[in-house]
PDB file of C-alpha atoms in Angstrom:
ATOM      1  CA  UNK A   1     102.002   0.726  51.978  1.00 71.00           C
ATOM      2  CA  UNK A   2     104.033   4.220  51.372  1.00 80.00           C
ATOM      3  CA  UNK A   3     104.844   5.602  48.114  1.00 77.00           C
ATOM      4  CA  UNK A   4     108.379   4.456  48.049  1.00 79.00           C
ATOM      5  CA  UNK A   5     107.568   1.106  48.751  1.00 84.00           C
ATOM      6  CA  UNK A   6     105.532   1.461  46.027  1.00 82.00           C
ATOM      7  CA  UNK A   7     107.630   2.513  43.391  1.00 83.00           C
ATOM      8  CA  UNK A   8     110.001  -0.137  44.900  1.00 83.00           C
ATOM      9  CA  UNK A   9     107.874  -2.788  44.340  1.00 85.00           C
ATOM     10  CA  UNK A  10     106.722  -1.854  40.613  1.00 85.00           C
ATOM     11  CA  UNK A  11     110.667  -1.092  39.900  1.00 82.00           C
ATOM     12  CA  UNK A  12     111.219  -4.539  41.461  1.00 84.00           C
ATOM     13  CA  UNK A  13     107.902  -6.309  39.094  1.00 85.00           C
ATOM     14  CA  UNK A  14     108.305  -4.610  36.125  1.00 83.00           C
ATOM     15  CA  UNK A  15     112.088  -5.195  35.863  1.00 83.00           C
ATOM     16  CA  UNK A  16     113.109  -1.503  36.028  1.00 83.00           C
ATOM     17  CA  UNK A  17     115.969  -0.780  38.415  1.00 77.00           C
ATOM     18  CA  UNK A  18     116.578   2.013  40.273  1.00 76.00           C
ATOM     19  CA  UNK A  19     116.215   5.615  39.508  1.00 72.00           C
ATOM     20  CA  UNK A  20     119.804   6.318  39.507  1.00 75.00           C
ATOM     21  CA  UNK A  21     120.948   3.643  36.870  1.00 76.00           C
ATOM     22  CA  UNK A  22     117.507   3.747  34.544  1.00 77.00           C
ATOM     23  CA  UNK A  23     117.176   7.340  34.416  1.00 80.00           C
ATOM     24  CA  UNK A  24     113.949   7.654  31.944  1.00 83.00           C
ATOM     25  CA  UNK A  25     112.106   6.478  34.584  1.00 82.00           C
ATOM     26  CA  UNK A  26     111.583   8.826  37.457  1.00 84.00           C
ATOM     27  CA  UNK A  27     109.801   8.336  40.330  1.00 83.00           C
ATOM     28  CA  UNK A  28     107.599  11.290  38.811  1.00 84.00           C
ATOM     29  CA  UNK A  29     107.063   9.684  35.284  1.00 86.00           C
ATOM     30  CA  UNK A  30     105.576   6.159  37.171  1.00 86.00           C
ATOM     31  CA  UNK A  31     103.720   7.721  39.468  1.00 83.00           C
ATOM     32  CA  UNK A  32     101.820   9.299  36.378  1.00 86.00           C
ATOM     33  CA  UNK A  33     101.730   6.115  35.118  1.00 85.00           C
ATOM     34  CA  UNK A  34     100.119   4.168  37.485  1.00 83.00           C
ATOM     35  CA  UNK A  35      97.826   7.149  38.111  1.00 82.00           C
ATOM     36  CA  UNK A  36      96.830   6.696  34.084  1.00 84.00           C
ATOM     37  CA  UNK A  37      96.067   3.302  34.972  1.00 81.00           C
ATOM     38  CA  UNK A  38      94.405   3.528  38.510  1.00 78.00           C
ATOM     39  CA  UNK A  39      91.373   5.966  36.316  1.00 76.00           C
ATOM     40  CA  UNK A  40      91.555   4.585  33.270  1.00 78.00           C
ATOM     41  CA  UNK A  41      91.169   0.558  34.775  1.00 75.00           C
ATOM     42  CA  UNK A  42      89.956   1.055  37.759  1.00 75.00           C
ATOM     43  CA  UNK A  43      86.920   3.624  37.693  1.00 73.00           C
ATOM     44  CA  UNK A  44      85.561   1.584  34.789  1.00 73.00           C
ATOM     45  CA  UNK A  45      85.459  -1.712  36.671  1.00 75.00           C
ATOM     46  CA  UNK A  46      84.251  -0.247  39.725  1.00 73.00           C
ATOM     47  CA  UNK A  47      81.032   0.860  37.680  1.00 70.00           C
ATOM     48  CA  UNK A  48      80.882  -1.951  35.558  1.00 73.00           C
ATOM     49  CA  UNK A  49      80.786  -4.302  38.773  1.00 72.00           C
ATOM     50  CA  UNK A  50      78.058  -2.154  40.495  1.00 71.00           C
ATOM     51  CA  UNK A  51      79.638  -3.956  43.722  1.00 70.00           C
ATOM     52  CA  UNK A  52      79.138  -0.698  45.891  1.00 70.00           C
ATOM     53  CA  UNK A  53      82.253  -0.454  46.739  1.00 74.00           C
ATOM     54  CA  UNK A  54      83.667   3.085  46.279  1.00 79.00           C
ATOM     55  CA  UNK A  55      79.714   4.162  46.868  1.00 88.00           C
ATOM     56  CA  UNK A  56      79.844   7.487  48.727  1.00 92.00           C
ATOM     57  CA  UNK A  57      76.723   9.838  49.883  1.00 95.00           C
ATOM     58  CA  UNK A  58      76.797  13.462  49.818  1.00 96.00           C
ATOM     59  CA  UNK A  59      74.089  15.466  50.779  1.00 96.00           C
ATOM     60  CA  UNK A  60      72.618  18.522  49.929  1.00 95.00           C
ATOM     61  CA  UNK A  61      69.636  20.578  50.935  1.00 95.00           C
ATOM     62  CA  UNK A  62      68.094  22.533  48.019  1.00 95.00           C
ATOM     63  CA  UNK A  63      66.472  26.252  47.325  1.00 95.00           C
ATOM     64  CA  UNK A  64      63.168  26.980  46.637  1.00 95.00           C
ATOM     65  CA  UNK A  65      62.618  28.279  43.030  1.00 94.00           C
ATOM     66  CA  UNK A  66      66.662  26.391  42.069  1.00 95.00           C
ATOM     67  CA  UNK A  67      66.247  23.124  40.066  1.00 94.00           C
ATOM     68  CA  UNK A  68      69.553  23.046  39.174  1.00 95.00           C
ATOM     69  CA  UNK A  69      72.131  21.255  41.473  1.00 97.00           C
ATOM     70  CA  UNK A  70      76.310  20.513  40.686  1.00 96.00           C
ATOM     71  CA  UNK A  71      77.151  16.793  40.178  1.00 96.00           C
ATOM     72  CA  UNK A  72      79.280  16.179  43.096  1.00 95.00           C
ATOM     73  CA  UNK A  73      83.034  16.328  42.067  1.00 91.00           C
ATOM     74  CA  UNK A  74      84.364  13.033  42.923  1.00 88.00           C
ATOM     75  CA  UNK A  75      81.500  11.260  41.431  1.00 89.00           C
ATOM     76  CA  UNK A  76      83.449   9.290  38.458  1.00 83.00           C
ATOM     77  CA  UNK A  77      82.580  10.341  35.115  1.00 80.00           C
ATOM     78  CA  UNK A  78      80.164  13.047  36.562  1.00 84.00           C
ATOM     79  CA  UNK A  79      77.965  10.189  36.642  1.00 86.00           C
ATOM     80  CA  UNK A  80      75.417   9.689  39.791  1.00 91.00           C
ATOM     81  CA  UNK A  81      73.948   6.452  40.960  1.00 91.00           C
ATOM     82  CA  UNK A  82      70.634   7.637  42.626  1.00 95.00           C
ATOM     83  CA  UNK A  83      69.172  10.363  43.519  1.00 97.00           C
ATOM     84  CA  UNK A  84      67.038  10.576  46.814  1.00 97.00           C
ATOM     85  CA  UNK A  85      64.842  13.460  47.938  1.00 97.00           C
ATOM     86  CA  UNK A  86      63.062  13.227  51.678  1.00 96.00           C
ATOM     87  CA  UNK A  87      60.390  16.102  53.167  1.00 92.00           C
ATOM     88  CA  UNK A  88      61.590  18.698  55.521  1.00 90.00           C
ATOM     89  CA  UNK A  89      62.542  17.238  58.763  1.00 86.00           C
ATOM     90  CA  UNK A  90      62.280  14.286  57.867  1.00 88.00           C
ATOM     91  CA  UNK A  91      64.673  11.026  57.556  1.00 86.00           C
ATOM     92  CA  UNK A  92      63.036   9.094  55.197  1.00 95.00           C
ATOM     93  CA  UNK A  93      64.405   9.537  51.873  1.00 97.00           C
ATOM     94  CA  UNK A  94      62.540   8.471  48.600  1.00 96.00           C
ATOM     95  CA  UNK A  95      64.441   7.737  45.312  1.00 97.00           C
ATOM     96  CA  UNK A  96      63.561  10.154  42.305  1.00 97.00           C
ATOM     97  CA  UNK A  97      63.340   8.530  38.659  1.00 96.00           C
ATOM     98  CA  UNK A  98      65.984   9.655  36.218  1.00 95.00           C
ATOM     99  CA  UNK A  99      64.935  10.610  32.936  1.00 95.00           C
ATOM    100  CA  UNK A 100      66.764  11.234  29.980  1.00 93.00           C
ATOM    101  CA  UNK A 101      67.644  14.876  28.489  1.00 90.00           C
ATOM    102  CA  UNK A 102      64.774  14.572  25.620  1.00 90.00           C
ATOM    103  CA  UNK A 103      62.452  13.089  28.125  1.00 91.00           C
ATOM    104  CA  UNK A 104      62.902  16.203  30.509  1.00 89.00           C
ATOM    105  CA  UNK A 105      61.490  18.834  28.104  1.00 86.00           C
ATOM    106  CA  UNK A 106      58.296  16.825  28.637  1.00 87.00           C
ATOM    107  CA  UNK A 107      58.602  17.577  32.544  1.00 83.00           C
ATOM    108  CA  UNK A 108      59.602  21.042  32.455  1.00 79.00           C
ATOM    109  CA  UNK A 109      56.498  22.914  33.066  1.00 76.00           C
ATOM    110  CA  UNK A 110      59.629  26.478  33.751  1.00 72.00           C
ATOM    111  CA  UNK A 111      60.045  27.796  36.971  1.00 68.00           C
ATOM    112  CA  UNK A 112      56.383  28.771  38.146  1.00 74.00           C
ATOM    113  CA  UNK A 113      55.573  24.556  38.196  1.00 84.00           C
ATOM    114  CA  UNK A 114      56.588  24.231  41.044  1.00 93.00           C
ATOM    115  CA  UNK A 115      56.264  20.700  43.685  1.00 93.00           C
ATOM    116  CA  UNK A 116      58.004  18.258  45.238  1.00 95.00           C
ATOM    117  CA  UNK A 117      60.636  17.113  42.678  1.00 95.00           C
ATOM    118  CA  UNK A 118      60.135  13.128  41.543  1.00 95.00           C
ATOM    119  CA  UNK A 119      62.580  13.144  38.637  1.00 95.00           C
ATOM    120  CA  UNK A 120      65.957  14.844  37.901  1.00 96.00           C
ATOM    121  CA  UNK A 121      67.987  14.454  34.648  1.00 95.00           C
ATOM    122  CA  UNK A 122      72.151  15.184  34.365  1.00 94.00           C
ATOM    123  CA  UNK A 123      72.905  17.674  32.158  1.00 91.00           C
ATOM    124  CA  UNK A 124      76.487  19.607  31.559  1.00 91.00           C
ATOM    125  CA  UNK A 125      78.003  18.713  35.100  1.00 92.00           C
ATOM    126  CA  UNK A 126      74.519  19.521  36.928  1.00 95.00           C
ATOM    127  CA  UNK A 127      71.199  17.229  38.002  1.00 96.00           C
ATOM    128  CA  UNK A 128      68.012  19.231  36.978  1.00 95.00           C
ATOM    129  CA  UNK A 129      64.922  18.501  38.939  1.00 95.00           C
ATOM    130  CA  UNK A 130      61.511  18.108  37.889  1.00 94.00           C
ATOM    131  CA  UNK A 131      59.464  19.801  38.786  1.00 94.00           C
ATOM    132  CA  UNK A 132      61.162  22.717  40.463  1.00 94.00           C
ATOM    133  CA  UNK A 133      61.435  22.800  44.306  1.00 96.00           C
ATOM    134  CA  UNK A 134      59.297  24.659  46.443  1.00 95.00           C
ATOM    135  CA  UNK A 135      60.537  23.864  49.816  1.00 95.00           C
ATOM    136  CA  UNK A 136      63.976  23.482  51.039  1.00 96.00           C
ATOM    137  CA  UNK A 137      64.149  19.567  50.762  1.00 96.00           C
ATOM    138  CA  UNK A 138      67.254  17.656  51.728  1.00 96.00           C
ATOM    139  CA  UNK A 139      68.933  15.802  48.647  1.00 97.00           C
ATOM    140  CA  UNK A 140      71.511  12.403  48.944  1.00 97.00           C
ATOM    141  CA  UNK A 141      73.590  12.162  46.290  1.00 97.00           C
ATOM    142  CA  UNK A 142      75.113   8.672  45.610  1.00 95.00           C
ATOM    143  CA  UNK A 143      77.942   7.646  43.522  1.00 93.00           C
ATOM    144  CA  UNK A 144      81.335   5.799  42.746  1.00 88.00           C
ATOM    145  CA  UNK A 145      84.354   8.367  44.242  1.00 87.00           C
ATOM    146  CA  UNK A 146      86.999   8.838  42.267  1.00 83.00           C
ATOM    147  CA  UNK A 147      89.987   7.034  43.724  1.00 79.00           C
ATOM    148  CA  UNK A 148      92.792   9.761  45.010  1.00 77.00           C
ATOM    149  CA  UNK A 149      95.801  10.214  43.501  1.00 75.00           C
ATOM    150  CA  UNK A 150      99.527   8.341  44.304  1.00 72.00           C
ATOM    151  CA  UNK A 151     101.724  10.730  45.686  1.00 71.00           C
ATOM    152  CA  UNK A 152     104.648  11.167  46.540  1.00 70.00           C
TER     153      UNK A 152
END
């Protein structure tokens, strides 16, 4: 459907007629609206439901020495669903156990323990691996997308 037969529609259900005669309510001012509503209703059922749908996978290959990796943008709430981790050239990916921020001091041995990650915490926008890489191992990201805005 395209944006004005949007906004015709919701003028049409919600009573409001058109822009010209019910000035207060621009095509600008609903669009906001139902942009409110699309992330504030929406992304929480879409997590609540854990249906997969809206799952995305982003991938990532990390640095020696770095344990600390952005939290995809899109990913609602800066929230992931799993993290996977495979070896170097290979496909097979194997899912690493999230812990929570008190649990990781526990885990963080500082940047000379070094390994093949197995758990990651989220912290300020960022995952955190544990133990720190020492290889360049690829990383899949998954997690619910934000929807995309209405425009115009």
């Amino acid at each position: 459907m395209r944006s004005d037969e949007g906004l015709a529609r919701l003028r049409q259900s919600a009573y409001i007629g058109d822009a010209a005669a019910f000035t207060e309510y621009t095509d600008t001012k609903l669009f906001n609206e139902c942009n409110d509503k699309l992330f504030s209703q929406f992304t929480a059922e879409i997590i609540k439901a854990r249906a997969g749908y809206g799952l995305k996978e982003q991938y990532l290959t990390c640095s020696p020495g770095q344990a600390r990796y952005p939290v995809p943008i899109r990913a609602i709430g800066g929230v992931i669903e799993k993290l996977d981790i495979a070896q170097p050239g290979q496909a097979k990916y194997q899912s690493l156990t999230l812990i929570s921020i008190s649990e990781a001091q526990n885990y963080d041995g500082g940047p000379t323990d070094q390994g093949v990650p197995r758990y990651f915490t989220i912290m300020d926008g960022a995952v955190e691996l544990f133990p720190v890489p020492n290889a360049a191992y690829p990383l899949r990201f998954t997690f619910y997308i934000t929807p995309n805005f209405l425009v115009q």
